[in-house]
Amino acid sequence: MIDIGVNLTNKRFDKDLASVIENAKQAGLTKLMVTGTNLIESQQALVLAKANPDFIYSTAGIHPHDASSMTAASVAQLRELLTQPEVKAVGECGLDFNRNFSTPAEQEKAFIQQLELAVEYQLPVFMHERDANQRFIELLTPYIKQLPSAVVHCFTGTQEELERCLALDLHIGITGWICDERRGTHLLELVKMIPDDRLMIETDSPYLLPRSMRPKPKSSRNEPKYLPYIAETIAHARQQDLHEFLASTEKTSKAFFNLT
């Protein structure tokens, strides 16, 4: 199993990070992709990757929430990070018009700049989209044929939005949102639409603890070791054998991130 989206630089892992990593291995995970959401966390993610060769890799990018912080100096720092062999994707980048911590104009500029970096360095893009699907697709479309690959991480959208993403041949990352009986049940049908070679799985730790877990963990903190619960839910919804499903997502993830 490969967890394509973990936020191990989050302060909720400060006290027991080594145990979290070891527990992930014990749970059967073979690789973790640590997400970079701003320059500091992208640098920290790279440090983690270098300290855990062949198990942890990282991304480098600026999340739409932090888009207002992006400057020419930021681009220069991202360039340095993207030359590192452990950095396997540009991002997390994209658009989030739900909360607008950065203005839509700032988000769009930062997204385009990172798409251009991905084209230049021929790296895949790890993307975030919330309440901005149509504009997201409009901005991405001119670049898509120049990119090696691109994934919408933590997809939670509608069928129409999924169809737009698949029409661009995007990869789709599914999290524990699908295990949430309050707001994620629509994904149980939508995951059936995603081709095997476009579907990847992730925890988005420490967020989105799978609510279907029994017994329920004492802590609300999600961890990579809980990825099997997400995988089981998706495989069941798709009526796929769990082992075949896991083999498929691992193959897809390795190809996407160019992991040997």
PDB file of C-alpha atoms in Angstrom, residues 11-259:
ATOM      1  CA  LYS A  11       2.477  19.489  14.736  1.00  0.00           C
ATOM      2  CA  ARG A  12       0.119  16.683  15.807  1.00  0.00           C
ATOM      3  CA  PHE A  13       2.926  14.261  14.929  1.00  0.00           C
ATOM      4  CA  ASP A  14       5.688  16.109  16.781  1.00  0.00           C
ATOM      5  CA  LYS A  15       5.754  13.871  19.852  1.00  0.00           C
ATOM      6  CA  ASP A  16       5.701  10.414  18.278  1.00  0.00           C
ATOM      7  CA  LEU A  17       6.628  10.711  14.617  1.00  0.00           C
ATOM      8  CA  ALA A  18       9.045   7.767  14.693  1.00  0.00           C
ATOM      9  CA  SER A  19       6.288   5.513  16.073  1.00  0.00           C
ATOM     10  CA  VAL A  20       3.816   6.753  13.461  1.00  0.00           C
ATOM     11  CA  ILE A  21       6.261   5.832  10.699  1.00  0.00           C
ATOM     12  CA  GLU A  22       7.007   2.429  12.216  1.00  0.00           C
ATOM     13  CA  ASN A  23       3.303   1.700  12.726  1.00  0.00           C
ATOM     14  CA  ALA A  24       2.698   2.512   9.060  1.00  0.00           C
ATOM     15  CA  LYS A  25       5.278  -0.094   8.074  1.00  0.00           C
ATOM     16  CA  GLN A  26       3.728  -2.655  10.418  1.00  0.00           C
ATOM     17  CA  ALA A  27       0.318  -2.007   8.840  1.00  0.00           C
ATOM     18  CA  GLY A  28       1.677  -2.985   5.435  1.00  0.00           C
ATOM     19  CA  LEU A  29       2.421   0.369   3.888  1.00  0.00           C
ATOM     20  CA  THR A  30       5.367   0.342   1.511  1.00  0.00           C
ATOM     21  CA  LYS A  31       5.745   4.055   0.799  1.00  0.00           C
ATOM     22  CA  LEU A  32       4.479   7.400   2.117  1.00  0.00           C
ATOM     23  CA  MET A  33       4.222  10.617   0.125  1.00  0.00           C
ATOM     24  CA  VAL A  34       4.598  13.530   2.553  1.00  0.00           C
ATOM     25  CA  THR A  35       2.769  16.612   1.324  1.00  0.00           C
ATOM     26  CA  GLY A  36       4.409  20.021   1.120  1.00  0.00           C
ATOM     27  CA  THR A  37       1.799  22.752   1.613  1.00  0.00           C
ATOM     28  CA  ASN A  38       4.111  25.753   1.997  1.00  0.00           C
ATOM     29  CA  LEU A  39       7.833  26.393   1.739  1.00  0.00           C
ATOM     30  CA  ILE A  40       8.654  25.513   5.342  1.00  0.00           C
ATOM     31  CA  GLU A  41       6.651  22.291   5.307  1.00  0.00           C
ATOM     32  CA  SER A  42       8.006  21.374   1.868  1.00  0.00           C
ATOM     33  CA  GLN A  43      11.529  21.686   3.266  1.00  0.00           C
ATOM     34  CA  GLN A  44      10.573  19.667   6.351  1.00  0.00           C
ATOM     35  CA  ALA A  45       8.991  16.998   4.142  1.00  0.00           C
ATOM     36  CA  LEU A  46      12.226  16.708   2.176  1.00  0.00           C
ATOM     37  CA  VAL A  47      14.222  16.284   5.406  1.00  0.00           C
ATOM     38  CA  LEU A  48      11.873  13.448   6.397  1.00  0.00           C
ATOM     39  CA  ALA A  49      12.290  11.816   2.997  1.00  0.00           C
ATOM     40  CA  LYS A  50      16.071  11.989   3.177  1.00  0.00           C
ATOM     41  CA  ALA A  51      15.979  10.457   6.668  1.00  0.00           C
ATOM     42  CA  ASN A  52      13.771   7.558   5.503  1.00  0.00           C
ATOM     43  CA  PRO A  53      15.104   6.510   2.078  1.00  0.00           C
ATOM     44  CA  ASP A  54      12.929   4.286  -0.109  1.00  0.00           C
ATOM     45  CA  PHE A  55      10.001   4.603   2.294  1.00  0.00           C
ATOM     46  CA  ILE A  56       9.206   8.320   2.484  1.00  0.00           C
ATOM     47  CA  TYR A  57       9.101  10.696  -0.479  1.00  0.00           C
ATOM     48  CA  SER A  58       7.818  14.258  -0.608  1.00  0.00           C
ATOM     49  CA  THR A  59       6.119  16.922  -2.665  1.00  0.00           C
ATOM     50  CA  ALA A  60       6.950  20.620  -2.765  1.00  0.00           C
ATOM     51  CA  GLY A  61       4.418  23.340  -3.269  1.00  0.00           C
ATOM     52  CA  ILE A  62       2.239  26.127  -1.944  1.00  0.00           C
ATOM     53  CA  HIS A  63      -1.359  25.358  -0.984  1.00  0.00           C
ATOM     54  CA  PRO A  64      -4.062  27.769  -2.179  1.00  0.00           C
ATOM     55  CA  HIS A  65      -4.596  28.848   1.451  1.00  0.00           C
ATOM     56  CA  ASP A  66      -0.998  30.131   1.395  1.00  0.00           C
ATOM     57  CA  ALA A  67      -1.067  31.532  -2.138  1.00  0.00           C
ATOM     58  CA  SER A  68      -0.794  35.118  -0.884  1.00  0.00           C
ATOM     59  CA  SER A  69       2.699  34.280   0.410  1.00  0.00           C
ATOM     60  CA  MET A  70       4.030  33.320  -3.008  1.00  0.00           C
ATOM     61  CA  THR A  71       6.729  35.638  -4.355  1.00  0.00           C
ATOM     62  CA  ALA A  72       9.583  35.483  -6.829  1.00  0.00           C
ATOM     63  CA  ALA A  73      11.735  34.288  -3.937  1.00  0.00           C
ATOM     64  CA  SER A  74       9.210  31.502  -3.281  1.00  0.00           C
ATOM     65  CA  VAL A  75       9.498  30.332  -6.866  1.00  0.00           C
ATOM     66  CA  ALA A  76      13.283  30.277  -6.554  1.00  0.00           C
ATOM     67  CA  GLN A  77      13.052  28.178  -3.379  1.00  0.00           C
ATOM     68  CA  LEU A  78      10.611  25.783  -5.017  1.00  0.00           C
ATOM     69  CA  ARG A  79      13.023  25.377  -7.912  1.00  0.00           C
ATOM     70  CA  GLU A  80      15.725  24.269  -5.486  1.00  0.00           C
ATOM     71  CA  LEU A  81      13.402  21.758  -3.854  1.00  0.00           C
ATOM     72  CA  LEU A  82      12.227  20.334  -7.176  1.00  0.00           C
ATOM     73  CA  THR A  83      15.768  19.365  -8.132  1.00  0.00           C
ATOM     74  CA  GLN A  84      15.982  16.959  -5.180  1.00  0.00           C
ATOM     75  CA  PRO A  85      15.486  13.295  -6.141  1.00  0.00           C
ATOM     76  CA  GLU A  86      13.211  12.652  -3.136  1.00  0.00           C
ATOM     77  CA  VAL A  87      10.718  15.318  -4.305  1.00  0.00           C
ATOM     78  CA  LYS A  88       8.335  13.484  -6.595  1.00  0.00           C
ATOM     79  CA  ALA A  89       5.632  16.062  -7.385  1.00  0.00           C
ATOM     80  CA  VAL A  90       4.773  19.754  -7.455  1.00  0.00           C
ATOM     81  CA  GLY A  91       2.129  20.686  -4.911  1.00  0.00           C
ATOM     82  CA  GLU A  92      -0.044  20.735  -2.967  1.00  0.00           C
ATOM     83  CA  CYS A  93      -1.361  23.461  -5.247  1.00  0.00           C
ATOM     84  CA  GLY A  94      -4.692  24.419  -6.743  1.00  0.00           C
ATOM     85  CA  LEU A  95      -7.791  26.414  -5.848  1.00  0.00           C
ATOM     86  CA  ASP A  96      -9.956  26.650  -2.724  1.00  0.00           C
ATOM     87  CA  PHE A  97     -12.846  29.081  -3.136  1.00  0.00           C
ATOM     88  CA  ASN A  98     -14.569  27.669  -0.042  1.00  0.00           C
ATOM     89  CA  ARG A  99     -12.544  29.568   2.524  1.00  0.00           C
ATOM     90  CA  ASN A 100     -10.527  32.058   0.474  1.00  0.00           C
ATOM     91  CA  PHE A 101      -7.689  32.486   2.983  1.00  0.00           C
ATOM     92  CA  SER A 102      -5.937  33.888  -0.095  1.00  0.00           C
ATOM     93  CA  THR A 103      -7.949  35.776  -2.711  1.00  0.00           C
ATOM     94  CA  PRO A 104      -9.094  33.920  -5.830  1.00  0.00           C
ATOM     95  CA  ALA A 105      -6.720  36.048  -7.917  1.00  0.00           C
ATOM     96  CA  GLU A 106      -3.766  35.148  -5.677  1.00  0.00           C
ATOM     97  CA  GLN A 107      -4.732  31.483  -5.797  1.00  0.00           C
ATOM     98  CA  GLU A 108      -4.971  31.444  -9.571  1.00  0.00           C
ATOM     99  CA  LYS A 109      -1.589  33.130  -9.998  1.00  0.00           C
ATOM    100  CA  ALA A 110       0.124  30.712  -7.590  1.00  0.00           C
ATOM    101  CA  PHE A 111      -1.546  27.707  -9.248  1.00  0.00           C
ATOM    102  CA  ILE A 112      -0.421  28.759 -12.724  1.00  0.00           C
ATOM    103  CA  GLN A 113       3.125  29.404 -11.524  1.00  0.00           C
ATOM    104  CA  GLN A 114       3.296  25.909 -10.060  1.00  0.00           C
ATOM    105  CA  LEU A 115       1.827  24.306 -13.173  1.00  0.00           C
ATOM    106  CA  GLU A 116       4.554  26.027 -15.161  1.00  0.00           C
ATOM    107  CA  LEU A 117       7.194  24.653 -12.773  1.00  0.00           C
ATOM    108  CA  ALA A 118       5.745  21.157 -13.161  1.00  0.00           C
ATOM    109  CA  VAL A 119       5.964  21.444 -16.944  1.00  0.00           C
ATOM    110  CA  GLU A 120       9.521  22.775 -16.740  1.00  0.00           C
ATOM    111  CA  TYR A 121      10.744  20.035 -14.392  1.00  0.00           C
ATOM    112  CA  GLN A 122       8.476  17.355 -15.891  1.00  0.00           C
ATOM    113  CA  LEU A 123       7.049  16.393 -12.532  1.00  0.00           C
ATOM    114  CA  PRO A 124       3.483  15.326 -11.744  1.00  0.00           C
ATOM    115  CA  VAL A 125       1.166  17.766  -9.986  1.00  0.00           C
ATOM    116  CA  PHE A 126      -0.499  17.077  -6.623  1.00  0.00           C
ATOM    117  CA  MET A 127      -3.600  19.260  -6.602  1.00  0.00           C
ATOM    118  CA  HIS A 128      -6.253  20.596  -4.235  1.00  0.00           C
ATOM    119  CA  GLU A 129      -9.668  21.777  -5.412  1.00  0.00           C
ATOM    120  CA  ARG A 130     -12.641  22.870  -3.352  1.00  0.00           C
ATOM    121  CA  ASP A 131     -15.687  24.791  -4.556  1.00  0.00           C
ATOM    122  CA  ALA A 132     -13.729  25.866  -7.642  1.00  0.00           C
ATOM    123  CA  ASN A 133     -14.038  22.960 -10.054  1.00  0.00           C
ATOM    124  CA  GLN A 134     -14.964  24.806 -13.228  1.00  0.00           C
ATOM    125  CA  ARG A 135     -12.242  27.458 -12.867  1.00  0.00           C
ATOM    126  CA  PHE A 136      -9.772  24.785 -11.770  1.00  0.00           C
ATOM    127  CA  ILE A 137     -10.396  22.812 -14.953  1.00  0.00           C
ATOM    128  CA  GLU A 138     -10.160  25.982 -17.081  1.00  0.00           C
ATOM    129  CA  LEU A 139      -6.736  26.871 -15.676  1.00  0.00           C
ATOM    130  CA  LEU A 140      -5.404  23.325 -15.844  1.00  0.00           C
ATOM    131  CA  THR A 141      -6.547  22.471 -19.370  1.00  0.00           C
ATOM    132  CA  PRO A 142      -3.856  24.424 -21.309  1.00  0.00           C
ATOM    133  CA  TYR A 143      -1.111  22.638 -19.363  1.00  0.00           C
ATOM    134  CA  ILE A 144      -2.439  19.100 -19.136  1.00  0.00           C
ATOM    135  CA  LYS A 145      -0.826  17.721 -22.299  1.00  0.00           C
ATOM    136  CA  GLN A 146       2.546  19.126 -21.219  1.00  0.00           C
ATOM    137  CA  LEU A 147       2.415  17.474 -17.777  1.00  0.00           C
ATOM    138  CA  PRO A 148       3.558  13.897 -17.131  1.00  0.00           C
ATOM    139  CA  SER A 149       0.489  13.393 -14.877  1.00  0.00           C
ATOM    140  CA  ALA A 150      -1.762  15.173 -12.401  1.00  0.00           C
ATOM    141  CA  VAL A 151      -3.909  14.093  -9.452  1.00  0.00           C
ATOM    142  CA  VAL A 152      -6.844  15.719  -7.702  1.00  0.00           C
ATOM    143  CA  HIS A 153      -6.069  14.725  -4.138  1.00  0.00           C
ATOM    144  CA  CYS A 154      -8.831  14.106  -1.595  1.00  0.00           C
ATOM    145  CA  PHE A 155     -11.613  14.175  -4.167  1.00  0.00           C
ATOM    146  CA  THR A 156     -14.977  14.854  -2.499  1.00  0.00           C
ATOM    147  CA  GLY A 157     -16.935  16.378  -5.387  1.00  0.00           C
ATOM    148  CA  THR A 158     -19.979  15.586  -7.492  1.00  0.00           C
ATOM    149  CA  GLN A 159     -20.414  13.212 -10.411  1.00  0.00           C
ATOM    150  CA  GLU A 160     -20.271  16.134 -12.824  1.00  0.00           C
ATOM    151  CA  GLU A 161     -16.991  17.298 -11.277  1.00  0.00           C
ATOM    152  CA  LEU A 162     -15.543  13.792 -11.400  1.00  0.00           C
ATOM    153  CA  GLU A 163     -16.501  13.485 -15.054  1.00  0.00           C
ATOM    154  CA  ARG A 164     -14.708  16.761 -15.810  1.00  0.00           C
ATOM    155  CA  CYS A 165     -11.589  15.490 -14.072  1.00  0.00           C
ATOM    156  CA  LEU A 166     -11.640  12.132 -15.838  1.00  0.00           C
ATOM    157  CA  ALA A 167     -12.210  13.847 -19.187  1.00  0.00           C
ATOM    158  CA  LEU A 168      -8.806  15.503 -18.627  1.00  0.00           C
ATOM    159  CA  ASP A 169      -7.350  12.077 -17.769  1.00  0.00           C
ATOM    160  CA  LEU A 170      -6.591  13.186 -14.215  1.00  0.00           C
ATOM    161  CA  HIS A 171      -5.774  10.754 -11.428  1.00  0.00           C
ATOM    162  CA  ILE A 172      -8.099  10.758  -8.425  1.00  0.00           C
ATOM    163  CA  GLY A 173      -7.074  10.435  -4.778  1.00  0.00           C
ATOM    164  CA  ILE A 174      -9.698   9.066  -2.377  1.00  0.00           C
ATOM    165  CA  THR A 175      -9.442   9.529   1.407  1.00  0.00           C
ATOM    166  CA  GLY A 176     -11.406   8.517   4.497  1.00  0.00           C
ATOM    167  CA  TRP A 177     -14.070  10.997   3.415  1.00  0.00           C
ATOM    168  CA  ILE A 178     -15.646   7.976   1.718  1.00  0.00           C
ATOM    169  CA  CYS A 179     -16.049   6.395   5.187  1.00  0.00           C
ATOM    170  CA  ASP A 180     -18.057   9.365   6.515  1.00  0.00           C
ATOM    171  CA  GLU A 181     -21.756   8.501   6.702  1.00  0.00           C
ATOM    172  CA  ARG A 182     -22.661  12.194   7.103  1.00  0.00           C
ATOM    173  CA  ARG A 183     -21.137  13.618   3.933  1.00  0.00           C
ATOM    174  CA  GLY A 184     -19.175  11.003   1.973  1.00  0.00           C
ATOM    175  CA  THR A 185     -21.680   8.322   0.992  1.00  0.00           C
ATOM    176  CA  HIS A 186     -22.026   9.700  -2.562  1.00  0.00           C
ATOM    177  CA  LEU A 187     -18.416   8.637  -3.148  1.00  0.00           C
ATOM    178  CA  LEU A 188     -19.389   4.976  -2.714  1.00  0.00           C
ATOM    179  CA  GLU A 189     -21.081   5.205  -6.121  1.00  0.00           C
ATOM    180  CA  LEU A 190     -18.617   7.606  -7.745  1.00  0.00           C
ATOM    181  CA  VAL A 191     -15.543   5.441  -7.078  1.00  0.00           C
ATOM    182  CA  LYS A 192     -17.032   2.849  -9.425  1.00  0.00           C
ATOM    183  CA  MET A 193     -16.520   5.324 -12.275  1.00  0.00           C
ATOM    184  CA  ILE A 194     -12.766   5.754 -11.761  1.00  0.00           C
ATOM    185  CA  PRO A 195     -10.560   3.563 -13.998  1.00  0.00           C
ATOM    186  CA  ASP A 196      -8.122   1.280 -12.169  1.00  0.00           C
ATOM    187  CA  ASP A 197      -5.129   3.140 -13.558  1.00  0.00           C
ATOM    188  CA  ARG A 198      -6.420   6.510 -12.354  1.00  0.00           C
ATOM    189  CA  LEU A 199      -7.346   5.665  -8.748  1.00  0.00           C
ATOM    190  CA  MET A 200      -5.018   6.168  -5.777  1.00  0.00           C
ATOM    191  CA  ILE A 201      -5.601   6.072  -2.020  1.00  0.00           C
ATOM    192  CA  GLU A 202      -4.553   8.353   0.814  1.00  0.00           C
ATOM    193  CA  THR A 203      -5.215   9.141   4.460  1.00  0.00           C
ATOM    194  CA  ASP A 204      -4.508  12.907   4.379  1.00  0.00           C
ATOM    195  CA  SER A 205      -3.261  12.353   7.941  1.00  0.00           C
ATOM    196  CA  PRO A 206      -3.768  13.792  10.521  1.00  0.00           C
ATOM    197  CA  TYR A 207      -7.110  14.805   9.004  1.00  0.00           C
ATOM    198  CA  LEU A 208     -10.142  12.722   8.006  1.00  0.00           C
ATOM    199  CA  LEU A 209      -9.989   9.789  10.396  1.00  0.00           C
ATOM    200  CA  PRO A 210     -12.206   7.073   8.846  1.00  0.00           C
ATOM    201  CA  ARG A 211     -15.467   7.241  10.800  1.00  0.00           C
ATOM    202  CA  SER A 212     -16.326   3.632   9.936  1.00  0.00           C
ATOM    203  CA  MET A 213     -13.464   2.217  12.021  1.00  0.00           C
ATOM    204  CA  ARG A 214     -14.514  -0.201  14.757  1.00  0.00           C
ATOM    205  CA  PRO A 215     -13.484  -0.028  17.467  1.00  0.00           C
ATOM    206  CA  LYS A 216     -13.209   3.715  17.105  1.00  0.00           C
ATOM    207  CA  PRO A 217      -9.722   5.021  18.039  1.00  0.00           C
ATOM    208  CA  LYS A 218      -9.471   7.099  21.189  1.00  0.00           C
ATOM    209  CA  SER A 219      -7.724   9.887  19.292  1.00  0.00           C
ATOM    210  CA  SER A 220      -9.260  11.793  16.377  1.00  0.00           C
ATOM    211  CA  ARG A 221      -5.816  11.964  14.751  1.00  0.00           C
ATOM    212  CA  ASN A 222      -5.634  10.053  11.512  1.00  0.00           C
ATOM    213  CA  GLU A 223      -2.474   8.093  10.682  1.00  0.00           C
ATOM    214  CA  PRO A 224      -1.074   6.241   7.661  1.00  0.00           C
ATOM    215  CA  LYS A 225      -1.617   2.936   9.507  1.00  0.00           C
ATOM    216  CA  TYR A 226      -5.372   3.420   9.008  1.00  0.00           C
ATOM    217  CA  LEU A 227      -5.083   3.335   5.198  1.00  0.00           C
ATOM    218  CA  PRO A 228      -6.294  -0.319   5.103  1.00  0.00           C
ATOM    219  CA  TYR A 229      -9.728   0.785   6.376  1.00  0.00           C
ATOM    220  CA  ILE A 230     -10.057   3.231   3.503  1.00  0.00           C
ATOM    221  CA  ALA A 231      -8.869   0.623   1.014  1.00  0.00           C
ATOM    222  CA  GLU A 232     -11.400  -1.922   2.269  1.00  0.00           C
ATOM    223  CA  THR A 233     -14.260   0.557   1.932  1.00  0.00           C
ATOM    224  CA  ILE A 234     -13.305   1.477  -1.632  1.00  0.00           C
ATOM    225  CA  ALA A 235     -12.695  -2.123  -2.745  1.00  0.00           C
ATOM    226  CA  HIS A 236     -16.063  -3.177  -1.324  1.00  0.00           C
ATOM    227  CA  ALA A 237     -17.836  -0.290  -3.073  1.00  0.00           C
ATOM    228  CA  ARG A 238     -16.151  -1.199  -6.374  1.00  0.00           C
ATOM    229  CA  GLN A 239     -16.854  -4.926  -5.820  1.00  0.00           C
ATOM    230  CA  GLN A 240     -13.164  -5.671  -6.265  1.00  0.00           C
ATOM    231  CA  ASP A 241     -11.042  -8.234  -4.489  1.00  0.00           C
ATOM    232  CA  LEU A 242      -9.097  -6.316  -1.831  1.00  0.00           C
ATOM    233  CA  HIS A 243      -5.693  -7.783  -2.760  1.00  0.00           C
ATOM    234  CA  GLU A 244      -6.242  -7.063  -6.443  1.00  0.00           C
ATOM    235  CA  PHE A 245      -7.386  -3.537  -5.607  1.00  0.00           C
ATOM    236  CA  LEU A 246      -4.313  -2.865  -3.467  1.00  0.00           C
ATOM    237  CA  ALA A 247      -2.006  -4.236  -6.151  1.00  0.00           C
ATOM    238  CA  SER A 248      -3.665  -1.969  -8.692  1.00  0.00           C
ATOM    239  CA  THR A 249      -3.434   1.208  -6.598  1.00  0.00           C
ATOM    240  CA  GLU A 250       0.189   0.473  -5.735  1.00  0.00           C
ATOM    241  CA  LYS A 251       1.074  -0.013  -9.403  1.00  0.00           C
ATOM    242  CA  THR A 252      -0.742   3.201 -10.322  1.00  0.00           C
ATOM    243  CA  SER A 253       0.933   5.183  -7.543  1.00  0.00           C
ATOM    244  CA  LYS A 254       4.410   3.928  -8.439  1.00  0.00           C
ATOM    245  CA  ALA A 255       3.888   4.906 -12.053  1.00  0.00           C
ATOM    246  CA  PHE A 256       2.435   8.303 -11.155  1.00  0.00           C
ATOM    247  CA  PHE A 257       5.299   9.323  -8.839  1.00  0.00           C
ATOM    248  CA  ASN A 258       7.985   7.524 -10.859  1.00  0.00           C
ATOM    249  CA  LEU A 259       8.902   5.291  -7.912  1.00  0.00           C
TER     250      LEU A 259
END
